[in-house]
mmCIF file of N, CA and C in Angstrom:
data_model
loop_
_atom_site.group_PDB
_atom_site.id
_atom_site.type_symbol
_atom_site.label_atom_id
_atom_site.label_comp_id
_atom_site.label_asym_id
_atom_site.label_seq_id
_atom_site.Cartn_x
_atom_site.Cartn_y
_atom_site.Cartn_z
ATOM 1 N N MET Z 1012 0.812 -1.192 0.000
ATOM 2 C CA MET Z 1012 0.000 0.000 0.000
ATOM 3 C C MET Z 1012 0.860 1.263 0.000
ATOM 4 N N ALA Z 1013 1.911 1.283 0.829
ATOM 5 C CA ALA Z 1013 2.776 2.464 0.895
ATOM 6 C C ALA Z 1013 3.489 2.690 -0.431
ATOM 7 N N SER Z 1014 3.896 1.597 -1.083
ATOM 8 C CA SER Z 1014 4.591 1.757 -2.369
ATOM 9 C C SER Z 1014 3.645 2.295 -3.437
ATOM 10 N N ASP Z 1015 2.373 1.912 -3.365
ATOM 11 C CA ASP Z 1015 1.385 2.453 -4.306
ATOM 12 C C ASP Z 1015 1.207 3.956 -4.104
ATOM 13 N N LEU Z 1016 1.152 4.364 -2.854
ATOM 14 C CA LEU Z 1016 1.006 5.782 -2.550
ATOM 15 C C LEU Z 1016 2.243 6.558 -3.005
ATOM 16 N N ARG Z 1017 3.437 5.987 -2.774
ATOM 17 C CA ARG Z 1017 4.670 6.628 -3.249
ATOM 18 C C ARG Z 1017 4.638 6.806 -4.754
ATOM 19 N N ALA Z 1018 4.143 5.799 -5.465
ATOM 20 C CA ALA Z 1018 4.077 5.866 -6.928
ATOM 21 C C ALA Z 1018 3.133 6.972 -7.390
ATOM 22 N N VAL Z 1019 1.997 7.099 -6.735
ATOM 23 C CA VAL Z 1019 1.023 8.131 -7.118
ATOM 24 C C VAL Z 1019 1.586 9.522 -6.838
ATOM 25 N N VAL Z 1020 2.142 9.709 -5.650
ATOM 26 C CA VAL Z 1020 2.701 11.016 -5.291
ATOM 27 C C VAL Z 1020 3.864 11.365 -6.219
ATOM 28 N N ALA Z 1021 4.733 10.399 -6.486
ATOM 29 C CA ALA Z 1021 5.864 10.640 -7.389
ATOM 30 C C ALA Z 1021 5.378 11.006 -8.786
ATOM 31 N N ALA Z 1022 4.356 10.316 -9.264
ATOM 32 C CA ALA Z 1022 3.828 10.605 -10.605
ATOM 33 C C ALA Z 1022 3.284 12.023 -10.683
ATOM 34 N N ILE Z 1023 2.575 12.451 -9.657
ATOM 35 C CA ILE Z 1023 2.023 13.812 -9.639
ATOM 36 C C ILE Z 1023 3.153 14.839 -9.652
ATOM 37 N N LYS Z 1024 4.163 14.618 -8.827
ATOM 38 C CA LYS Z 1024 5.292 15.555 -8.777
ATOM 39 C C LYS Z 1024 6.103 15.515 -10.069
ATOM 40 N N ASN Z 1025 6.250 14.329 -10.645
ATOM 41 C CA ASN Z 1025 6.998 14.206 -11.901
ATOM 42 C C ASN Z 1025 6.319 14.967 -13.031
ATOM 43 N N VAL Z 1026 4.999 14.906 -13.066
ATOM 44 C CA VAL Z 1026 4.260 15.643 -14.097
ATOM 45 C C VAL Z 1026 4.557 17.135 -13.979
ATOM 46 N N ALA Z 1027 4.585 17.642 -12.760
ATOM 47 C CA ALA Z 1027 4.882 19.068 -12.555
ATOM 48 C C ALA Z 1027 6.296 19.396 -13.031
ATOM 49 N N ASP Z 1028 7.261 18.513 -12.745
ATOM 50 C CA ASP Z 1028 8.635 18.756 -13.185
ATOM 51 C C ASP Z 1028 8.759 18.688 -14.702
ATOM 52 N N VAL Z 1029 8.106 17.724 -15.317
ATOM 53 C CA VAL Z 1029 8.155 17.614 -16.780
ATOM 54 C C VAL Z 1029 7.496 18.835 -17.420
ATOM 55 N N GLU Z 1030 6.393 19.279 -16.838
ATOM 56 C CA GLU Z 1030 5.728 20.476 -17.358
ATOM 57 C C GLU Z 1030 6.667 21.682 -17.274
ATOM 58 N N ARG Z 1031 7.381 21.807 -16.171
ATOM 59 C CA ARG Z 1031 8.324 22.925 -16.009
ATOM 60 C C ARG Z 1031 9.477 22.803 -16.999
ATOM 61 N N MET Z 1032 9.961 21.591 -17.226
ATOM 62 C CA MET Z 1032 11.028 21.389 -18.213
ATOM 63 C C MET Z 1032 10.568 21.864 -19.591
ATOM 64 N N GLY Z 1033 9.333 21.544 -19.936
ATOM 65 C CA GLY Z 1033 8.783 21.993 -21.214
ATOM 66 C C GLY Z 1033 8.681 23.508 -21.280
ATOM 67 N N ALA Z 1034 8.268 24.125 -20.178
ATOM 68 C CA ALA Z 1034 8.163 25.588 -20.134
ATOM 69 C C ALA Z 1034 9.535 26.235 -20.286
ATOM 70 N N LEU Z 1035 10.553 25.649 -19.673
ATOM 71 C CA LEU Z 1035 11.909 26.186 -19.800
ATOM 72 C C LEU Z 1035 12.414 26.066 -21.236
ATOM 73 N N ALA Z 1036 12.129 24.944 -21.883
ATOM 74 C CA ALA Z 1036 12.505 24.778 -23.293
ATOM 75 C C ALA Z 1036 11.789 25.821 -24.155
ATOM 76 N N LEU Z 1037 10.544 26.107 -23.836
ATOM 77 C CA LEU Z 1037 9.793 27.134 -24.564
ATOM 78 C C LEU Z 1037 10.409 28.514 -24.351
ATOM 79 N N HIS Z 1038 10.867 28.802 -23.144
ATOM 80 C CA HIS Z 1038 11.532 30.085 -22.883
ATOM 81 C C HIS Z 1038 12.771 30.241 -23.762
ATOM 82 N N VAL Z 1039 13.535 29.165 -23.911
ATOM 83 C CA VAL Z 1039 14.719 29.206 -24.782
ATOM 84 C C VAL Z 1039 14.290 29.554 -26.205
ATOM 85 N N ALA Z 1040 13.266 28.877 -26.686
ATOM 86 C CA ALA Z 1040 12.783 29.127 -28.051
ATOM 87 C C ALA Z 1040 12.299 30.567 -28.215
ATOM 88 N N LYS Z 1041 11.652 31.109 -27.203
ATOM 89 C CA LYS Z 1041 11.146 32.482 -27.289
ATOM 90 C C LYS Z 1041 12.276 33.506 -27.358
ATOM 91 N N VAL Z 1042 13.352 33.264 -26.625
ATOM 92 C CA VAL Z 1042 14.499 34.177 -26.695
ATOM 93 C C VAL Z 1042 15.068 34.174 -28.105
ATOM 94 N N VAL Z 1043 15.230 32.996 -28.673
ATOM 95 C CA VAL Z 1043 15.770 32.883 -30.031
ATOM 96 C C VAL Z 1043 14.833 33.562 -31.023
ATOM 97 N N ARG Z 1044 13.565 33.321 -30.888
ATOM 98 C CA ARG Z 1044 12.583 33.907 -31.807
ATOM 99 C C ARG Z 1044 12.544 35.433 -31.682
ATOM 100 N N ARG Z 1045 12.657 35.936 -30.461
ATOM 101 C CA ARG Z 1045 12.626 37.378 -30.230
ATOM 102 C C ARG Z 1045 13.806 38.075 -30.913
ATOM 103 N N ARG Z 1046 14.938 37.405 -30.984
ATOM 104 C CA ARG Z 1046 16.142 37.994 -31.578
ATOM 105 C C ARG Z 1046 16.219 37.794 -33.095
ATOM 106 N N HIS Z 1047 15.401 36.918 -33.630
ATOM 107 C CA HIS Z 1047 15.448 36.613 -35.066
ATOM 108 C C HIS Z 1047 15.211 37.880 -35.880
ATOM 109 N N PRO Z 1048 15.920 38.150 -36.927
ATOM 110 C CA PRO Z 1048 16.882 37.317 -37.645
ATOM 111 C C PRO Z 1048 18.309 37.416 -37.107
ATOM 112 N N ALA Z 1049 18.517 38.263 -36.099
ATOM 113 C CA ALA Z 1049 19.854 38.358 -35.509
ATOM 114 C C ALA Z 1049 20.139 37.097 -34.696
ATOM 115 N N HIS Z 1050 21.394 36.882 -34.383
ATOM 116 C CA HIS Z 1050 21.773 35.761 -33.524
ATOM 117 C C HIS Z 1050 21.346 36.068 -32.088
ATOM 118 N N ALA Z 1051 20.877 35.063 -31.404
ATOM 119 C CA ALA Z 1051 20.425 35.244 -30.018
ATOM 120 C C ALA Z 1051 21.598 35.406 -29.062
ATOM 121 N N LEU Z 1052 22.749 34.872 -29.436
ATOM 122 C CA LEU Z 1052 23.905 34.871 -28.544
ATOM 123 C C LEU Z 1052 25.140 35.401 -29.259
ATOM 124 N N PRO Z 1053 26.035 36.034 -28.512
ATOM 125 C CA PRO Z 1053 27.323 36.400 -29.105
ATOM 126 C C PRO Z 1053 28.096 35.139 -29.497
ATOM 127 N N GLU Z 1054 28.864 35.255 -30.541
ATOM 128 C CA GLU Z 1054 29.575 34.090 -31.074
ATOM 129 C C GLU Z 1054 30.518 33.450 -30.060
ATOM 130 N N ASP Z 1055 31.110 34.247 -29.175
ATOM 131 C CA ASP Z 1055 32.083 33.676 -28.241
ATOM 132 C C ASP Z 1055 31.467 32.801 -27.150
ATOM 133 N N VAL Z 1056 30.139 32.761 -27.024
ATOM 134 C CA VAL Z 1056 29.515 31.837 -26.068
ATOM 135 C C VAL Z 1056 28.751 30.716 -26.764
ATOM 136 N N ASN Z 1057 28.741 30.711 -28.077
ATOM 137 C CA ASN Z 1057 28.007 29.674 -28.820
ATOM 138 C C ASN Z 1057 28.441 28.266 -28.437
ATOM 139 N N GLY Z 1058 29.725 28.051 -28.254
ATOM 140 C CA GLY Z 1058 30.227 26.724 -27.906
ATOM 141 C C GLY Z 1058 29.677 26.227 -26.579
ATOM 142 N N TYR Z 1059 29.588 27.124 -25.605
ATOM 143 C CA TYR Z 1059 29.046 26.744 -24.297
ATOM 144 C C TYR Z 1059 27.584 26.330 -24.424
ATOM 145 N N PHE Z 1060 26.838 27.106 -25.200
ATOM 146 C CA PHE Z 1060 25.418 26.795 -25.346
ATOM 147 C C PHE Z 1060 25.180 25.577 -26.230
ATOM 148 N N ALA Z 1061 26.060 25.342 -27.175
ATOM 149 C CA ALA Z 1061 25.942 24.107 -27.966
ATOM 150 C C ALA Z 1061 26.107 22.901 -27.044
ATOM 151 N N GLU Z 1062 27.067 22.987 -26.134
ATOM 152 C CA GLU Z 1062 27.285 21.886 -25.183
ATOM 153 C C GLU Z 1062 26.125 21.783 -24.193
ATOM 154 N N MET Z 1063 25.624 22.910 -23.720
ATOM 155 C CA MET Z 1063 24.473 22.880 -22.814
ATOM 156 C C MET Z 1063 23.258 22.277 -23.515
ATOM 157 N N GLY Z 1064 23.065 22.608 -24.780
ATOM 158 C CA GLY Z 1064 21.959 22.038 -25.545
ATOM 159 C C GLY Z 1064 22.110 20.544 -25.724
ATOM 160 N N ARG Z 1065 23.345 20.107 -26.005
ATOM 161 C CA ARG Z 1065 23.610 18.674 -26.163
ATOM 162 C C ARG Z 1065 23.313 17.937 -24.858
ATOM 163 N N ILE Z 1066 23.778 18.493 -23.750
ATOM 164 C CA ILE Z 1066 23.541 17.870 -22.450
ATOM 165 C C ILE Z 1066 22.047 17.861 -22.128
ATOM 166 N N ALA Z 1067 21.339 18.944 -22.445
ATOM 167 C CA ALA Z 1067 19.896 19.011 -22.173
ATOM 168 C C ALA Z 1067 19.139 17.940 -22.948
ATOM 169 N N VAL Z 1068 19.501 17.727 -24.207
ATOM 170 C CA VAL Z 1068 18.849 16.674 -24.999
ATOM 171 C C VAL Z 1068 19.134 15.309 -24.379
ATOM 172 N N GLU Z 1069 20.383 15.087 -24.002
ATOM 173 C CA GLU Z 1069 20.762 13.818 -23.370
ATOM 174 C C GLU Z 1069 20.002 13.622 -22.054
ATOM 175 N N ILE Z 1070 19.914 14.678 -21.258
ATOM 176 C CA ILE Z 1070 19.190 14.604 -19.991
ATOM 177 C C ILE Z 1070 17.713 14.313 -20.229
ATOM 178 N N GLY Z 1071 17.120 14.971 -21.203
ATOM 179 C CA GLY Z 1071 15.710 14.722 -21.519
ATOM 180 C C GLY Z 1071 15.466 13.287 -21.932
ATOM 181 N N ASP Z 1072 16.338 12.764 -22.798
ATOM 182 C CA ASP Z 1072 16.206 11.369 -23.238
ATOM 183 C C ASP Z 1072 16.393 10.400 -22.071
ATOM 184 N N THR Z 1073 17.401 10.678 -21.243
ATOM 185 C CA THR Z 1073 17.669 9.800 -20.103
ATOM 186 C C THR Z 1073 16.520 9.848 -19.100
ATOM 187 N N THR Z 1074 15.966 11.023 -18.877
ATOM 188 C CA THR Z 1074 14.844 11.156 -17.945
ATOM 189 C C THR Z 1074 13.656 10.328 -18.411
ATOM 190 N N LYS Z 1075 13.362 10.394 -19.685
ATOM 191 C CA LYS Z 1075 12.264 9.587 -20.232
ATOM 192 C C LYS Z 1075 12.529 8.105 -19.987
ATOM 193 N N SER Z 1076 13.739 7.671 -20.280
ATOM 194 C CA SER Z 1076 14.102 6.268 -20.099
ATOM 195 C C SER Z 1076 14.023 5.862 -18.626
ATOM 196 N N VAL Z 1077 14.499 6.731 -17.743
ATOM 197 C CA VAL Z 1077 14.479 6.449 -16.304
ATOM 198 C C VAL Z 1077 13.047 6.257 -15.811
ATOM 199 N N VAL Z 1078 12.147 7.118 -16.254
ATOM 200 C CA VAL Z 1078 10.750 7.021 -15.819
ATOM 201 C C VAL Z 1078 10.103 5.751 -16.360
ATOM 202 N N LEU Z 1079 10.355 5.442 -17.620
ATOM 203 C CA LEU Z 1079 9.724 4.268 -18.229
ATOM 204 C C LEU Z 1079 10.284 2.954 -17.693
ATOM 205 N N GLU Z 1080 11.602 2.911 -17.462
ATOM 206 C CA GLU Z 1080 12.247 1.665 -17.032
ATOM 207 C C GLU Z 1080 12.415 1.562 -15.522
ATOM 208 N N ARG Z 1081 12.258 2.674 -14.820
ATOM 209 C CA ARG Z 1081 12.439 2.719 -13.364
ATOM 210 C C ARG Z 1081 13.787 2.150 -12.933
ATOM 211 N N ASP Z 1082 14.812 2.537 -13.652
ATOM 212 C CA ASP Z 1082 16.170 2.056 -13.394
ATOM 213 C C ASP Z 1082 16.888 3.033 -12.461
ATOM 214 N N PRO Z 1083 17.106 2.642 -11.199
ATOM 215 C CA PRO Z 1083 17.728 3.570 -10.253
ATOM 216 C C PRO Z 1083 19.177 3.909 -10.592
ATOM 217 N N HIS Z 1084 19.901 2.991 -11.216
ATOM 218 C CA HIS Z 1084 21.299 3.266 -11.563
ATOM 219 C C HIS Z 1084 21.390 4.280 -12.700
ATOM 220 N N GLN Z 1085 20.507 4.144 -13.668
ATOM 221 C CA GLN Z 1085 20.457 5.130 -14.745
ATOM 222 C C GLN Z 1085 19.991 6.482 -14.185
ATOM 223 N N ALA Z 1086 19.078 6.452 -13.244
ATOM 224 C CA ALA Z 1086 18.612 7.688 -12.605
ATOM 225 C C ALA Z 1086 19.758 8.381 -11.877
ATOM 226 N N ALA Z 1087 20.594 7.607 -11.214
ATOM 227 C CA ALA Z 1087 21.733 8.184 -10.494
ATOM 228 C C ALA Z 1087 22.707 8.871 -11.447
ATOM 229 N N GLN Z 1088 22.802 8.386 -12.680
ATOM 230 C CA GLN Z 1088 23.696 8.990 -13.669
ATOM 231 C C GLN Z 1088 23.272 10.424 -14.005
ATOM 232 N N LEU Z 1089 22.003 10.723 -13.886
ATOM 233 C CA LEU Z 1089 21.523 12.074 -14.197
ATOM 234 C C LEU Z 1089 22.182 13.134 -13.318
ATOM 235 N N ARG Z 1090 22.521 12.773 -12.103
ATOM 236 C CA ARG Z 1090 23.190 13.724 -11.210
ATOM 237 C C ARG Z 1090 24.509 14.189 -11.811
ATOM 238 N N HIS Z 1091 25.239 13.264 -12.458
ATOM 239 C CA HIS Z 1091 26.519 13.617 -13.076
ATOM 240 C C HIS Z 1091 26.314 14.504 -14.301
ATOM 241 N N ASP Z 1092 25.273 14.214 -15.067
ATOM 242 C CA ASP Z 1092 24.956 15.073 -16.210
ATOM 243 C C ASP Z 1092 24.582 16.472 -15.724
ATOM 244 N N ASP Z 1093 23.868 16.537 -14.612
ATOM 245 C CA ASP Z 1093 23.505 17.831 -14.030
ATOM 246 C C ASP Z 1093 24.752 18.573 -13.558
ATOM 247 N N ASP Z 1094 25.720 17.859 -13.013
ATOM 248 C CA ASP Z 1094 26.970 18.496 -12.587
ATOM 249 C C ASP Z 1094 27.674 19.154 -13.770
ATOM 250 N N ALA Z 1095 27.656 18.489 -14.923
ATOM 251 C CA ALA Z 1095 28.269 19.065 -16.126
ATOM 252 C C ALA Z 1095 27.533 20.339 -16.538
ATOM 253 N N MET Z 1096 26.215 20.312 -16.449
ATOM 254 C CA MET Z 1096 25.420 21.500 -16.784
ATOM 255 C C MET Z 1096 25.715 22.627 -15.797
ATOM 256 N N ASP Z 1097 25.800 22.300 -14.517
ATOM 257 C CA ASP Z 1097 26.107 23.311 -13.498
ATOM 258 C C ASP Z 1097 27.472 23.944 -13.746
ATOM 259 N N ASP Z 1098 28.460 23.136 -14.124
ATOM 260 C CA ASP Z 1098 29.800 23.659 -14.418
ATOM 261 C C ASP Z 1098 29.760 24.650 -15.578
ATOM 262 N N LEU Z 1099 29.043 24.297 -16.637
ATOM 263 C CA LEU Z 1099 28.919 25.206 -17.779
ATOM 264 C C LEU Z 1099 28.201 26.493 -17.372
ATOM 265 N N HIS Z 1100 27.163 26.362 -16.582
ATOM 266 C CA HIS Z 1100 26.408 27.531 -16.125
ATOM 267 C C HIS Z 1100 27.302 28.466 -15.311
ATOM 268 N N ARG Z 1101 28.080 27.909 -14.389
ATOM 269 C CA ARG Z 1101 29.004 28.722 -13.590
ATOM 270 C C ARG Z 1101 30.039 29.402 -14.473
ATOM 271 N N HIS Z 1102 30.524 28.670 -15.469
ATOM 272 C CA HIS Z 1102 31.553 29.231 -16.348
ATOM 273 C C HIS Z 1102 31.013 30.416 -17.152
ATOM 274 N N LEU Z 1103 29.744 30.382 -17.501
ATOM 275 C CA LEU Z 1103 29.160 31.513 -18.231
ATOM 276 C C LEU Z 1103 29.285 32.810 -17.437
ATOM 277 N N PHE Z 1104 29.159 32.740 -16.123
ATOM 278 C CA PHE Z 1104 29.304 33.946 -15.310
ATOM 279 C C PHE Z 1104 30.736 34.459 -15.347
ATOM 280 N N THR Z 1105 31.689 33.553 -15.414
ATOM 281 C CA THR Z 1105 33.082 33.959 -15.556
ATOM 282 C C THR Z 1105 33.273 34.721 -16.859
ATOM 283 N N VAL Z 1106 32.680 34.217 -17.922
ATOM 284 C CA VAL Z 1106 32.773 34.877 -19.229
ATOM 285 C C VAL Z 1106 32.106 36.249 -19.170
ATOM 286 N N LEU Z 1107 30.932 36.323 -18.574
ATOM 287 C CA LEU Z 1107 30.197 37.593 -18.497
ATOM 288 C C LEU Z 1107 30.923 38.647 -17.663
ATOM 289 N N MET Z 1108 31.594 38.222 -16.613
ATOM 290 C CA MET Z 1108 32.256 39.163 -15.714
ATOM 291 C C MET Z 1108 33.672 39.519 -16.159
ATOM 292 N N ASP Z 1109 34.158 38.862 -17.183
ATOM 293 C CA ASP Z 1109 35.508 39.118 -17.685
ATOM 294 C C ASP Z 1109 35.584 40.521 -18.291
ATOM 295 N N ARG Z 1110 36.701 41.171 -18.100
ATOM 296 C CA ARG Z 1110 36.904 42.503 -18.678
ATOM 297 C C ARG Z 1110 36.879 42.474 -20.202
ATOM 298 N N GLU Z 1111 37.064 41.299 -20.762
ATOM 299 C CA GLU Z 1111 37.064 41.146 -22.219
ATOM 300 C C GLU Z 1111 35.652 41.128 -22.811
ATOM 301 N N TRP Z 1112 34.615 41.061 -21.963
ATOM 302 C CA TRP Z 1112 33.236 41.046 -22.462
ATOM 303 C C TRP Z 1112 32.957 42.394 -23.129
ATOM 304 N N THR Z 1113 32.698 42.347 -24.419
ATOM 305 C CA THR Z 1113 32.516 43.585 -25.187
ATOM 306 C C THR Z 1113 31.098 43.742 -25.720
ATOM 307 N N HIS Z 1114 30.227 42.854 -25.342
ATOM 308 C CA HIS Z 1114 28.873 42.866 -25.899
ATOM 309 C C HIS Z 1114 27.954 43.749 -25.052
ATOM 310 N N ASP Z 1115 26.802 44.052 -25.594
ATOM 311 C CA ASP Z 1115 25.868 44.957 -24.932
ATOM 312 C C ASP Z 1115 25.109 44.270 -23.792
ATOM 313 N N VAL Z 1116 24.360 45.076 -23.061
ATOM 314 C CA VAL Z 1116 23.597 44.581 -21.915
ATOM 315 C C VAL Z 1116 22.528 43.564 -22.330
ATOM 316 N N PRO Z 1117 21.758 43.799 -23.412
ATOM 317 C CA PRO Z 1117 20.775 42.775 -23.802
ATOM 318 C C PRO Z 1117 21.410 41.406 -24.079
ATOM 319 N N SER Z 1118 22.600 41.399 -24.643
ATOM 320 C CA SER Z 1118 23.289 40.118 -24.870
ATOM 321 C C SER Z 1118 23.649 39.456 -23.546
ATOM 322 N N ALA Z 1119 24.114 40.249 -22.593
ATOM 323 C CA ALA Z 1119 24.454 39.703 -21.274
ATOM 324 C C ALA Z 1119 23.210 39.147 -20.584
ATOM 325 N N VAL Z 1120 22.097 39.849 -20.718
ATOM 326 C CA VAL Z 1120 20.840 39.379 -20.123
ATOM 327 C C VAL Z 1120 20.415 38.063 -20.771
ATOM 328 N N ASP Z 1121 20.490 37.988 -22.092
ATOM 329 C CA ASP Z 1121 20.111 36.750 -22.785
ATOM 330 C C ASP Z 1121 21.005 35.584 -22.382
ATOM 331 N N VAL Z 1122 22.308 35.821 -22.288
ATOM 332 C CA VAL Z 1122 23.230 34.758 -21.872
ATOM 333 C C VAL Z 1122 22.877 34.295 -20.459
ATOM 334 N N THR Z 1123 22.620 35.234 -19.577
ATOM 335 C CA THR Z 1123 22.275 34.897 -18.192
ATOM 336 C C THR Z 1123 20.978 34.095 -18.123
ATOM 337 N N LEU Z 1124 19.946 34.581 -18.810
ATOM 338 C CA LEU Z 1124 18.658 33.887 -18.773
ATOM 339 C C LEU Z 1124 18.729 32.512 -19.421
ATOM 340 N N LEU Z 1125 19.333 32.437 -20.594
ATOM 341 C CA LEU Z 1125 19.411 31.143 -21.280
ATOM 342 C C LEU Z 1125 20.207 30.133 -20.464
ATOM 343 N N GLY Z 1126 21.302 30.581 -19.869
ATOM 344 C CA GLY Z 1126 22.079 29.685 -19.014
ATOM 345 C C GLY Z 1126 21.251 29.168 -17.854
ATOM 346 N N ARG Z 1127 20.480 30.057 -17.262
ATOM 347 C CA ARG Z 1127 19.618 29.663 -16.140
ATOM 348 C C ARG Z 1127 18.534 28.684 -16.584
ATOM 349 N N TYR Z 1128 17.949 28.909 -17.747
ATOM 350 C CA TYR Z 1128 16.913 27.996 -18.239
ATOM 351 C C TYR Z 1128 17.472 26.584 -18.416
ATOM 352 N N TYR Z 1129 18.637 26.481 -19.019
ATOM 353 C CA TYR Z 1129 19.247 25.161 -19.211
ATOM 354 C C TYR Z 1129 19.584 24.516 -17.865
ATOM 355 N N GLU Z 1130 20.125 25.311 -16.953
ATOM 356 C CA GLU Z 1130 20.515 24.770 -15.652
ATOM 357 C C GLU Z 1130 19.294 24.268 -14.878
ATOM 358 N N ARG Z 1131 18.207 25.001 -14.900
ATOM 359 C CA ARG Z 1131 16.986 24.582 -14.209
ATOM 360 C C ARG Z 1131 16.347 23.361 -14.875
ATOM 361 N N PHE Z 1132 16.430 23.287 -16.200
ATOM 362 C CA PHE Z 1132 15.940 22.117 -16.929
ATOM 363 C C PHE Z 1132 16.598 20.860 -16.353
ATOM 364 N N ALA Z 1133 17.916 20.908 -16.205
ATOM 365 C CA ALA Z 1133 18.652 19.765 -15.664
ATOM 366 C C ALA Z 1133 18.268 19.490 -14.211
ATOM 367 N N ASP Z 1134 18.066 20.538 -13.425
ATOM 368 C CA ASP Z 1134 17.684 20.355 -12.023
ATOM 369 C C ASP Z 1134 16.345 19.626 -11.890
ATOM 370 N N HIS Z 1135 15.400 19.956 -12.750
ATOM 371 C CA HIS Z 1135 14.098 19.269 -12.700
ATOM 372 C C HIS Z 1135 14.250 17.788 -13.062
ATOM 373 N N ALA Z 1136 15.120 17.484 -14.004
ATOM 374 C CA ALA Z 1136 15.370 16.084 -14.360
ATOM 375 C C ALA Z 1136 15.956 15.320 -13.175
ATOM 376 N N VAL Z 1137 16.841 15.965 -12.427
ATOM 377 C CA VAL Z 1137 17.438 15.321 -11.252
ATOM 378 C C VAL Z 1137 16.369 15.042 -10.196
ATOM 379 N N GLU Z 1138 15.431 15.943 -10.028
ATOM 380 C CA GLU Z 1138 14.347 15.707 -9.069
ATOM 381 C C GLU Z 1138 13.513 14.493 -9.474
ATOM 382 N N ILE Z 1139 13.230 14.369 -10.748
ATOM 383 C CA ILE Z 1139 12.504 13.191 -11.237
ATOM 384 C C ILE Z 1139 13.320 11.933 -10.957
ATOM 385 N N ALA Z 1140 14.607 11.992 -11.230
ATOM 386 C CA ALA Z 1140 15.482 10.836 -11.007
ATOM 387 C C ALA Z 1140 15.503 10.440 -9.531
ATOM 388 N N ARG Z 1141 15.545 11.418 -8.645
ATOM 389 C CA ARG Z 1141 15.541 11.118 -7.204
ATOM 390 C C ARG Z 1141 14.269 10.378 -6.799
ATOM 391 N N ARG Z 1142 13.159 10.784 -7.384
ATOM 392 C CA ARG Z 1142 11.899 10.098 -7.067
ATOM 393 C C ARG Z 1142 11.895 8.670 -7.596
ATOM 394 N N VAL Z 1143 12.454 8.461 -8.767
ATOM 395 C CA VAL Z 1143 12.537 7.103 -9.324
ATOM 396 C C VAL Z 1143 13.425 6.237 -8.436
ATOM 397 N N ILE Z 1144 14.531 6.782 -7.985
ATOM 398 C CA ILE Z 1144 15.422 6.033 -7.085
ATOM 399 C C ILE Z 1144 14.667 5.657 -5.812
ATOM 400 N N TYR Z 1145 13.937 6.593 -5.253
ATOM 401 C CA TYR Z 1145 13.188 6.326 -4.026
ATOM 402 C C TYR Z 1145 12.112 5.266 -4.250
ATOM 403 N N GLN Z 1146 11.413 5.364 -5.369
ATOM 404 C CA GLN Z 1146 10.384 4.363 -5.676
ATOM 405 C C GLN Z 1146 10.993 2.974 -5.826
ATOM 406 N N ALA Z 1147 12.134 2.903 -6.497
ATOM 407 C CA ALA Z 1147 12.736 1.602 -6.807
ATOM 408 C C ALA Z 1147 13.456 0.981 -5.617
ATOM 409 N N THR Z 1148 14.067 1.819 -4.761
ATOM 410 C CA THR Z 1148 14.925 1.274 -3.711
ATOM 411 C C THR Z 1148 14.465 1.599 -2.296
ATOM 412 N N GLY Z 1149 13.633 2.607 -2.142
ATOM 413 C CA GLY Z 1149 13.264 3.059 -0.806
ATOM 414 C C GLY Z 1149 14.291 4.005 -0.214
ATOM 415 N N ALA Z 1150 15.435 4.158 -0.878
ATOM 416 C CA ALA Z 1150 16.477 5.094 -0.449
ATOM 417 C C ALA Z 1150 16.370 6.361 -1.288
ATOM 418 N N THR Z 1151 16.905 7.442 -0.753
ATOM 419 C CA THR Z 1151 16.815 8.702 -1.491
ATOM 420 C C THR Z 1151 17.929 8.862 -2.516
ATOM 421 N N GLU Z 1152 19.014 8.109 -2.369
ATOM 422 C CA GLU Z 1152 20.117 8.176 -3.324
ATOM 423 C C GLU Z 1152 20.800 6.831 -3.421
ATOM 424 N N ILE Z 1153 21.456 6.641 -4.550
ATOM 425 C CA ILE Z 1153 22.326 5.481 -4.722
ATOM 426 C C ILE Z 1153 23.748 5.992 -4.566
ATOM 427 N N PRO Z 1154 24.529 5.402 -3.657
ATOM 428 C CA PRO Z 1154 25.904 5.886 -3.480
ATOM 429 C C PRO Z 1154 26.723 5.709 -4.759
ATOM 430 N N ASP Z 1155 27.684 6.627 -4.942
ATOM 431 C CA ASP Z 1155 28.572 6.541 -6.120
ATOM 432 C C ASP Z 1155 29.384 5.269 -6.119
#
């Protein structure tokens, strides 16, 4: 009975996290659309965002697989993917605060917001993964 209740509560919370992930992806698209036909980002940060986008796609795919297969070990891997996203997000602030930053304020705002959207996307995936781990094992985490 308790495991059934955990499954229902986890499913409700997971839906909210997936909905938020979708909203964050939409925010990214809106920033790009708002800047069209100009580039949404300065060229010197494109590489960081290409990597953040790659990680976000991987995280999204892994999250889907984790929910469908209820694999706690695969769920635990999401934490490491999130760490990579967090590192990129932190590095963007280093780039923005560098004296070499020559771009305008709207570009800095877009870089800040887009970085945050990607970082939060990954955080929501980790929350889903934690719930899957708890459902599958009764523990809140799987040790490294």
